[in-house]
mmCIF file of C-alpha atoms in Angstrom:
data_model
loop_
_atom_site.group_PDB
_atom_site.id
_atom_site.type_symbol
_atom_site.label_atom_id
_atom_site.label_comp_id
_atom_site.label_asym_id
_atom_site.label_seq_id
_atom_site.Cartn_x
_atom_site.Cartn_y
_atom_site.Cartn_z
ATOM 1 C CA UNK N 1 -170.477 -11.106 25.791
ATOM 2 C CA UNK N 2 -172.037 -10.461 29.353
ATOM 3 C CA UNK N 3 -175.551 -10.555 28.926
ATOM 4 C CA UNK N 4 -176.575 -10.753 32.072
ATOM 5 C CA UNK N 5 -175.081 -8.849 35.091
ATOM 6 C CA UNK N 6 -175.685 -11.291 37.757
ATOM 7 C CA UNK N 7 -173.156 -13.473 36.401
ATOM 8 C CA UNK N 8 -170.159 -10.261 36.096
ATOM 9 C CA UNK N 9 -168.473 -12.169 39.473
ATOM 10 C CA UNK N 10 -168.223 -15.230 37.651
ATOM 11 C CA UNK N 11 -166.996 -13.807 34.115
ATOM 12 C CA UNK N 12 -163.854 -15.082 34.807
ATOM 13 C CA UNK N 13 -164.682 -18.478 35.417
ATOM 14 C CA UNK N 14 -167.101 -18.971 32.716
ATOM 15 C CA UNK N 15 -164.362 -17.770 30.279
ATOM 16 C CA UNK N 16 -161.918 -20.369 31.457
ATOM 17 C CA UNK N 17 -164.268 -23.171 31.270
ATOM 18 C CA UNK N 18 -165.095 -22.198 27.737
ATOM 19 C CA UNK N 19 -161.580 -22.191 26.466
ATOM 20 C CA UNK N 20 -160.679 -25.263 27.633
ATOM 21 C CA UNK N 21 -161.202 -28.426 24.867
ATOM 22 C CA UNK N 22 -164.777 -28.936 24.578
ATOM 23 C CA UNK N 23 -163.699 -32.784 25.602
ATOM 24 C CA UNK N 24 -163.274 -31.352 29.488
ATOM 25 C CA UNK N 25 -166.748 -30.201 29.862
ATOM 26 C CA UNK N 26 -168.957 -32.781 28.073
ATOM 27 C CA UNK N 27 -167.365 -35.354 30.260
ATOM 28 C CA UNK N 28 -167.869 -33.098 32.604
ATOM 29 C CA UNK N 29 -171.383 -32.644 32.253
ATOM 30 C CA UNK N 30 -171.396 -36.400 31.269
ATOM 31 C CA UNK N 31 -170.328 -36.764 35.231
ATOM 32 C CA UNK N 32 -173.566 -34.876 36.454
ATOM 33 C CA UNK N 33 -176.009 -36.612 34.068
ATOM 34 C CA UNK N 34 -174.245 -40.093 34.824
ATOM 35 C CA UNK N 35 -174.388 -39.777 38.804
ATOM 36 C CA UNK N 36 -173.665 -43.200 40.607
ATOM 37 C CA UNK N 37 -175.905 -42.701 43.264
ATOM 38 C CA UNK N 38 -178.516 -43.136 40.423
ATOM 39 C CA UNK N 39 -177.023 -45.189 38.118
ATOM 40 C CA UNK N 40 -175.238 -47.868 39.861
ATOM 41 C CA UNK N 41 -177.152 -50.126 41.047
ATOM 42 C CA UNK N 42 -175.727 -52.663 44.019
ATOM 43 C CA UNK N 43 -177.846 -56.084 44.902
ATOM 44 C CA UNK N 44 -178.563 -56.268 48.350
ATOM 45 C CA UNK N 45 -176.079 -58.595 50.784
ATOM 46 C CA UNK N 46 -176.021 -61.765 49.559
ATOM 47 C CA UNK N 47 -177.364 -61.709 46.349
ATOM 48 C CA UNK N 48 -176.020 -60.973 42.772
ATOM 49 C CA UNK N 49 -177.225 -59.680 39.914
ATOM 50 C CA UNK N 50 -177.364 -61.884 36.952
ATOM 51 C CA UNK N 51 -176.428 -60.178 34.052
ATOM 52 C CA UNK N 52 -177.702 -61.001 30.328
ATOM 53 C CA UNK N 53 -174.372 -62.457 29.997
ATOM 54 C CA UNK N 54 -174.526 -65.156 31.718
ATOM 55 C CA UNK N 55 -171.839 -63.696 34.765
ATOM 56 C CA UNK N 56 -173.313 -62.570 38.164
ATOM 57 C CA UNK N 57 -172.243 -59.560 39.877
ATOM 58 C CA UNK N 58 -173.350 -57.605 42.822
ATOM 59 C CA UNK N 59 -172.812 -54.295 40.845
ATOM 60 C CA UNK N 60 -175.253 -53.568 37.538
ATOM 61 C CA UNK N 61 -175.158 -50.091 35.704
ATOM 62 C CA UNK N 62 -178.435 -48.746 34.244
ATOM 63 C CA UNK N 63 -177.629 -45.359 32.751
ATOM 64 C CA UNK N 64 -181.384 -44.911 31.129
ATOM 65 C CA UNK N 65 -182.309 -44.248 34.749
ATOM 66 C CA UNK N 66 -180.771 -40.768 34.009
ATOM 67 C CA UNK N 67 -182.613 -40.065 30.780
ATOM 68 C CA UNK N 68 -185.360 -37.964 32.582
ATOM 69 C CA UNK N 69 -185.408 -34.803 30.250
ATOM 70 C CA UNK N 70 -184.943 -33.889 27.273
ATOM 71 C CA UNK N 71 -182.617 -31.325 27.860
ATOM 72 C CA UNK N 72 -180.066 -34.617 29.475
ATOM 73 C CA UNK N 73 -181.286 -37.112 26.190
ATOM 74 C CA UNK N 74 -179.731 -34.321 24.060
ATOM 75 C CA UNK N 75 -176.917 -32.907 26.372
ATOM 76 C CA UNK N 76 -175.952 -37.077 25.933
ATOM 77 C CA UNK N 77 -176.874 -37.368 22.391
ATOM 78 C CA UNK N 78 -174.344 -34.533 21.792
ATOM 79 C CA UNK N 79 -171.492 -35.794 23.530
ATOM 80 C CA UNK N 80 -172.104 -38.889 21.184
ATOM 81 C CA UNK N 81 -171.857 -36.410 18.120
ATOM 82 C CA UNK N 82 -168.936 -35.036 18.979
ATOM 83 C CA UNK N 83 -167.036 -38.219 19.986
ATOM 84 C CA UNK N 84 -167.958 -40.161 16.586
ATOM 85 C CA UNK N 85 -168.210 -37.051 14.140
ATOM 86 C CA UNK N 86 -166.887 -33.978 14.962
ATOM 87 C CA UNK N 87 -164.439 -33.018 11.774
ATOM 88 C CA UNK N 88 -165.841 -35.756 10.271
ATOM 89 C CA UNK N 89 -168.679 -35.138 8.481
ATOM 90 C CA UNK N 90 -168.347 -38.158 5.647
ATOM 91 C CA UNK N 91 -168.822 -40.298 8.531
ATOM 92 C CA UNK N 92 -172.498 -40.012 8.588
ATOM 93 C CA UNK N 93 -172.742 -40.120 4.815
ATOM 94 C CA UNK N 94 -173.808 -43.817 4.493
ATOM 95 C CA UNK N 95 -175.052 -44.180 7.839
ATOM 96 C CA UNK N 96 -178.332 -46.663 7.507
ATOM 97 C CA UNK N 97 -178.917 -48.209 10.945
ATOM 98 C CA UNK N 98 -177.997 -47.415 14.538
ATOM 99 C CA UNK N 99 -178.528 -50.253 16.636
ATOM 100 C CA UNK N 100 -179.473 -50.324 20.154
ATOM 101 C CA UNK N 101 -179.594 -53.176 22.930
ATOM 102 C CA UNK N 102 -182.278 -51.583 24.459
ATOM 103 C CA UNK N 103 -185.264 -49.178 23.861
ATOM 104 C CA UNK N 104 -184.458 -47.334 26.738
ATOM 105 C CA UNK N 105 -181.502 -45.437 25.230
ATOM 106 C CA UNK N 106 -183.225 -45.452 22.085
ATOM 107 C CA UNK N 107 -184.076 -41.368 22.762
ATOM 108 C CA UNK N 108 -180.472 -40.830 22.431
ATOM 109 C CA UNK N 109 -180.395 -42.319 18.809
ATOM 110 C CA UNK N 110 -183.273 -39.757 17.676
ATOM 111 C CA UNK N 111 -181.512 -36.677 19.270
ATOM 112 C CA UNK N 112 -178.608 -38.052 17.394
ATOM 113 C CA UNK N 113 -180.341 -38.235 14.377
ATOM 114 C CA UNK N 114 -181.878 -34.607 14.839
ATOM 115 C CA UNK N 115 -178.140 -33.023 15.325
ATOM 116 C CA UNK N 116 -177.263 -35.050 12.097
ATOM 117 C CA UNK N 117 -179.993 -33.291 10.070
ATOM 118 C CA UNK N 118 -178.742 -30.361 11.501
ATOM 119 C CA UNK N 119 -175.375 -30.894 10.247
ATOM 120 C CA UNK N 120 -176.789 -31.421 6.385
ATOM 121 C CA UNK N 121 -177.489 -35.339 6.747
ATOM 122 C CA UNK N 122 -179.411 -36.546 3.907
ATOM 123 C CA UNK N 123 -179.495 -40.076 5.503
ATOM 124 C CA UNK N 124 -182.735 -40.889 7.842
ATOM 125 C CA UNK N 125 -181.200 -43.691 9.317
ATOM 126 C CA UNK N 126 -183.106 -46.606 11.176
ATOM 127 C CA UNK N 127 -182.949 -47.232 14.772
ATOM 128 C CA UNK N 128 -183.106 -51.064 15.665
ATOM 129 C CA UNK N 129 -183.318 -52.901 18.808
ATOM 130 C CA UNK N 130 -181.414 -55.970 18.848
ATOM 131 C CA UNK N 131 -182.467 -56.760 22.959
ATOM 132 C CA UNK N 132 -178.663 -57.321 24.432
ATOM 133 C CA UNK N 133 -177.532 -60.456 24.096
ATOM 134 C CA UNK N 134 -180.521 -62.242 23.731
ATOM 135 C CA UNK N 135 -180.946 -61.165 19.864
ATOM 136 C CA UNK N 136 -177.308 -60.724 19.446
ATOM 137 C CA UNK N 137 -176.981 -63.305 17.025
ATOM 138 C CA UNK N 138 -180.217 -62.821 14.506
ATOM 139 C CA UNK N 139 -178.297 -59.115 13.718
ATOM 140 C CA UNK N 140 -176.929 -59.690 9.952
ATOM 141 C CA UNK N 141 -173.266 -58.533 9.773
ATOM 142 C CA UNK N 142 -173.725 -54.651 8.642
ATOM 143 C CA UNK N 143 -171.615 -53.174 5.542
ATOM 144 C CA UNK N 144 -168.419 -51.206 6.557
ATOM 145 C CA UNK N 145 -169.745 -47.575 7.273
ATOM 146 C CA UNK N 146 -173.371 -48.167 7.222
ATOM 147 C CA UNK N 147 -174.070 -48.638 10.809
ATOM 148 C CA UNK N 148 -173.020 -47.448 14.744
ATOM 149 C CA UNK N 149 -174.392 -49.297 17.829
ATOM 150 C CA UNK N 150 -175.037 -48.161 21.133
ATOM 151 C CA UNK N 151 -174.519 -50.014 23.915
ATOM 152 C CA UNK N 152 -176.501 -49.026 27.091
ATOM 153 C CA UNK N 153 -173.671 -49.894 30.335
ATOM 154 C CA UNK N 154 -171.002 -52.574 30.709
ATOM 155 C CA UNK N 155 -168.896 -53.378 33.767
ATOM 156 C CA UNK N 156 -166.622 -55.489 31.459
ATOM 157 C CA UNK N 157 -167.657 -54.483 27.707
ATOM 158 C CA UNK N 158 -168.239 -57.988 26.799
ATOM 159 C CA UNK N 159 -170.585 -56.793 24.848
ATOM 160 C CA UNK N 160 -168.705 -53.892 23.567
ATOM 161 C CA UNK N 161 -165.781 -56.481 22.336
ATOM 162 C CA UNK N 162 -167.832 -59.359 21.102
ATOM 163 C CA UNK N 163 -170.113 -57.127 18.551
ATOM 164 C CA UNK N 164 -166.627 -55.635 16.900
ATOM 165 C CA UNK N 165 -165.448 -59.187 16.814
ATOM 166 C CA UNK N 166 -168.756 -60.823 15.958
ATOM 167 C CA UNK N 167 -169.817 -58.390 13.236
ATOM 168 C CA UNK N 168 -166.769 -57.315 12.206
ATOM 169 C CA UNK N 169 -167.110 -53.791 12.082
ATOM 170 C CA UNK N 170 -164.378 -51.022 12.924
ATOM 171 C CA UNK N 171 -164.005 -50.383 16.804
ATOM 172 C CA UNK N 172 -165.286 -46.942 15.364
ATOM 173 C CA UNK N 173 -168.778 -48.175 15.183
ATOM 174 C CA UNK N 174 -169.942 -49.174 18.454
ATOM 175 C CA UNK N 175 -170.111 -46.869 21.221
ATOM 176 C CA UNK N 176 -171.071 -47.566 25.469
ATOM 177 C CA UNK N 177 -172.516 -45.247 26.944
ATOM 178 C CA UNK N 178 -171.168 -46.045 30.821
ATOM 179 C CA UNK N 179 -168.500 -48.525 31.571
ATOM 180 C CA UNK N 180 -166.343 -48.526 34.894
ATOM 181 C CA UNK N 181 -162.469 -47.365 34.811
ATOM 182 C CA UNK N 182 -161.861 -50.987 35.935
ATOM 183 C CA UNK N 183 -162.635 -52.195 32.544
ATOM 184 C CA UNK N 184 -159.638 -53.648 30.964
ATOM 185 C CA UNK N 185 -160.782 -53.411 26.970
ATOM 186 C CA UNK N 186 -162.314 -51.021 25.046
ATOM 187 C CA UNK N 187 -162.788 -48.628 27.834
ATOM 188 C CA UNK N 188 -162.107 -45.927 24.950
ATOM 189 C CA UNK N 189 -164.957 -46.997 22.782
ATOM 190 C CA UNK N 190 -167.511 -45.397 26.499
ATOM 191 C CA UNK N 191 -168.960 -42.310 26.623
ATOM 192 C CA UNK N 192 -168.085 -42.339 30.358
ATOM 193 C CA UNK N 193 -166.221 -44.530 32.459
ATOM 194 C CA UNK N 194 -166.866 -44.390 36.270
ATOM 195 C CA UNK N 195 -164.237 -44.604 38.887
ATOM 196 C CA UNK N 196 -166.709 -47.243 41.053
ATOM 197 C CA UNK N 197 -164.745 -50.445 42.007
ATOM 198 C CA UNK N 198 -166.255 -52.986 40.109
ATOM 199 C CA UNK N 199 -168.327 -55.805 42.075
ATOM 200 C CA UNK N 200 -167.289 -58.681 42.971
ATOM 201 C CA UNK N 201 -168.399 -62.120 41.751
ATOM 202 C CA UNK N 202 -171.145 -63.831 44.350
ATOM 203 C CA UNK N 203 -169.728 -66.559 45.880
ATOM 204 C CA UNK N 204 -173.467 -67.311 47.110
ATOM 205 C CA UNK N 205 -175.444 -70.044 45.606
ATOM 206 C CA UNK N 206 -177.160 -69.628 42.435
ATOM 207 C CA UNK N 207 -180.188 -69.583 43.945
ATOM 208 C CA UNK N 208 -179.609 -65.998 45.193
ATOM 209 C CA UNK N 209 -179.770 -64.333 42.025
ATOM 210 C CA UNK N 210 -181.708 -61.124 40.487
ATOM 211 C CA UNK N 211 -181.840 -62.732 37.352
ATOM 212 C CA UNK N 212 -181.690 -59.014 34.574
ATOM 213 C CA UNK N 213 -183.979 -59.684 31.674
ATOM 214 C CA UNK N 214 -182.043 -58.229 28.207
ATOM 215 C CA UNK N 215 -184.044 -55.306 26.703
ATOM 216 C CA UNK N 216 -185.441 -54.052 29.474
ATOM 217 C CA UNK N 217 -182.973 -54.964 32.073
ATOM 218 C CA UNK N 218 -185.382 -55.352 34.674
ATOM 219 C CA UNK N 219 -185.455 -58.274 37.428
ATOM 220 C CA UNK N 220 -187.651 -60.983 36.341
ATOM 221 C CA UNK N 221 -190.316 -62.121 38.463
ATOM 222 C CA UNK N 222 -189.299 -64.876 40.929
ATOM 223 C CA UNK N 223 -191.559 -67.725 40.760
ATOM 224 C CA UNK N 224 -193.303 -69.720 43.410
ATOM 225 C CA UNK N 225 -191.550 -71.840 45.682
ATOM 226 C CA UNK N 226 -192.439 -74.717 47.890
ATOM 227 C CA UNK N 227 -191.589 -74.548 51.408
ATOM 228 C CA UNK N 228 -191.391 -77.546 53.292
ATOM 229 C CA UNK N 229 -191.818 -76.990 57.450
ATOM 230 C CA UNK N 230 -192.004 -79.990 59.483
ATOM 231 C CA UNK N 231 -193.037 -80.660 63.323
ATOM 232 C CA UNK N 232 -189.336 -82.085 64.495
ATOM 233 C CA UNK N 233 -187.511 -79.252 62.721
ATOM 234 C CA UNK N 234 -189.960 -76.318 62.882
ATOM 235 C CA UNK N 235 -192.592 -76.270 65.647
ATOM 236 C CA UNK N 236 -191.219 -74.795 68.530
ATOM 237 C CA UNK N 237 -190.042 -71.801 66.011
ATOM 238 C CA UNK N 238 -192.757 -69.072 67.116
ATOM 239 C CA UNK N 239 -191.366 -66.736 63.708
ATOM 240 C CA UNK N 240 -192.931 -70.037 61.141
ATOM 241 C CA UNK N 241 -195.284 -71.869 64.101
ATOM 242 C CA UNK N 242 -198.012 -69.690 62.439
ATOM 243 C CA UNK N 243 -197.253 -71.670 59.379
ATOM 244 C CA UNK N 244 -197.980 -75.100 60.253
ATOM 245 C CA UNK N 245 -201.652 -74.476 60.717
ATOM 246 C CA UNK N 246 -201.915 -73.728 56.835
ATOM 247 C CA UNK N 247 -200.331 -77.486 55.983
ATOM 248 C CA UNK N 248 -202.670 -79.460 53.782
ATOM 249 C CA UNK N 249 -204.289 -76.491 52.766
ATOM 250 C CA UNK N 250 -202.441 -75.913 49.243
ATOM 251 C CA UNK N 251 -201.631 -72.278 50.145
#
């Protein structure tokens, strides 16, 4: 029904949209909350990101950067409903703990959990940070059924394959919320997978990293480093001559 007249031009429209599969426009809408200019982040020329995993990359996804409302935190958290339990309600029946790499998507869980309540959930489940990889291995093995973990971004999934082969739960379970369409495994298990070509590997030295800190996956802070300018190599530079009148002066 046309409640509003303004909108009689685009009946037509509105009508198609909504009788298409539901699946066409939460991805949809998953495409305008997820939008790369936002959420991919690339290093700047010649450096790489390294990643919590260990590989560098000049590409790193951060999809909590679009979490800025509540109204997007539940549009999300609803797209994650319907993936994991639409027709399914026994699903959520023994659902204790939903497990998070980072605190940042944690909102997600809770508007999760709401909708469950909604749906007659009796289970209050726990939401638990397990900080990426870095407490990847202190998270006991979970009973079949009892659990789901979200997984903030991936390029790869690493992380995506190495919790349903680590903790041996059903590739049901564990859920990314952004991944790229270049990802070779799992890329079913994603909320969203971008069409972004993936990054290549820095072939720069290791030196020229933006070393990502898990649970936050923010840069750390680069420490200090000495610089050593000498007469023969140095003083008839005019961009560091300035420099040379600090030496011996512990600055």
């Amino acid at each position: 029904t046309l409640l509003d007249s303004s909108f009689k031009n685009r009946q037509a429209p509105f009508r198609a949209v909504l009788e298409k599969d539901a699946s066409a426009w939460l991805v949809s809408g998953l495409h305008a909350v997820f939008d790369p200019n936002e959420v991919v982040l690339r290093a700047p020329a010649g450096y790489a990101y390294q990643k919590p995993s260990g590989s560098r990359d000049t590409l790193f996804l951060k999809p909590d950067l679009a979490l800025k409302s509540s109204a997007i935190v539940s549009f999300v958290a609803l797209v994650l409903f319907y993936k994991q339990f639409a027709g399914r309600t026994q699903r959520f029946a023994e659902l204790q703990t939903v497990f998070v790499d980072t605190m940042a998507i944690a909102t997600v869980a809770y508007a999760l959990r709401e909708l469950l309540l909604l749906c007659g959930s009796t289970q209050p489940f726990h939401i638990e940070s397990f900080h990426s990889y870095g407490g990847f291995d202190k998270v006991r093995r979970p009973m079949r059924d009892t659990s789901l973990c979200l997984i903030s971004a991936s390029t790869s999934m690493s992380l995506h394959e190495k919790w349903i082969a680590k903790k041996e739960v059903a590739v049901d379970e564990v859920v990314t919320l952004l991944t790229l369409k270049a990802a070779t495994r799992h890329q079913s298990g994603a909320l969203l997978a971008l069409d972004i070509p993936r990054g290549e590997p820095s072939a720069g030295p290791p030196q020229l990293s933006i070393r990502i800190k898990g649970e936050n996956f923010l840069p750390e802070q680069e420490p200090s480093k000495k610089v050593l300018l000498t007469d023969l190599h140095h003083r008839s530079d005019d961009e560091v001559a300035q420099f040379c009148e600090f030496a011996g002066q512990q600055i």
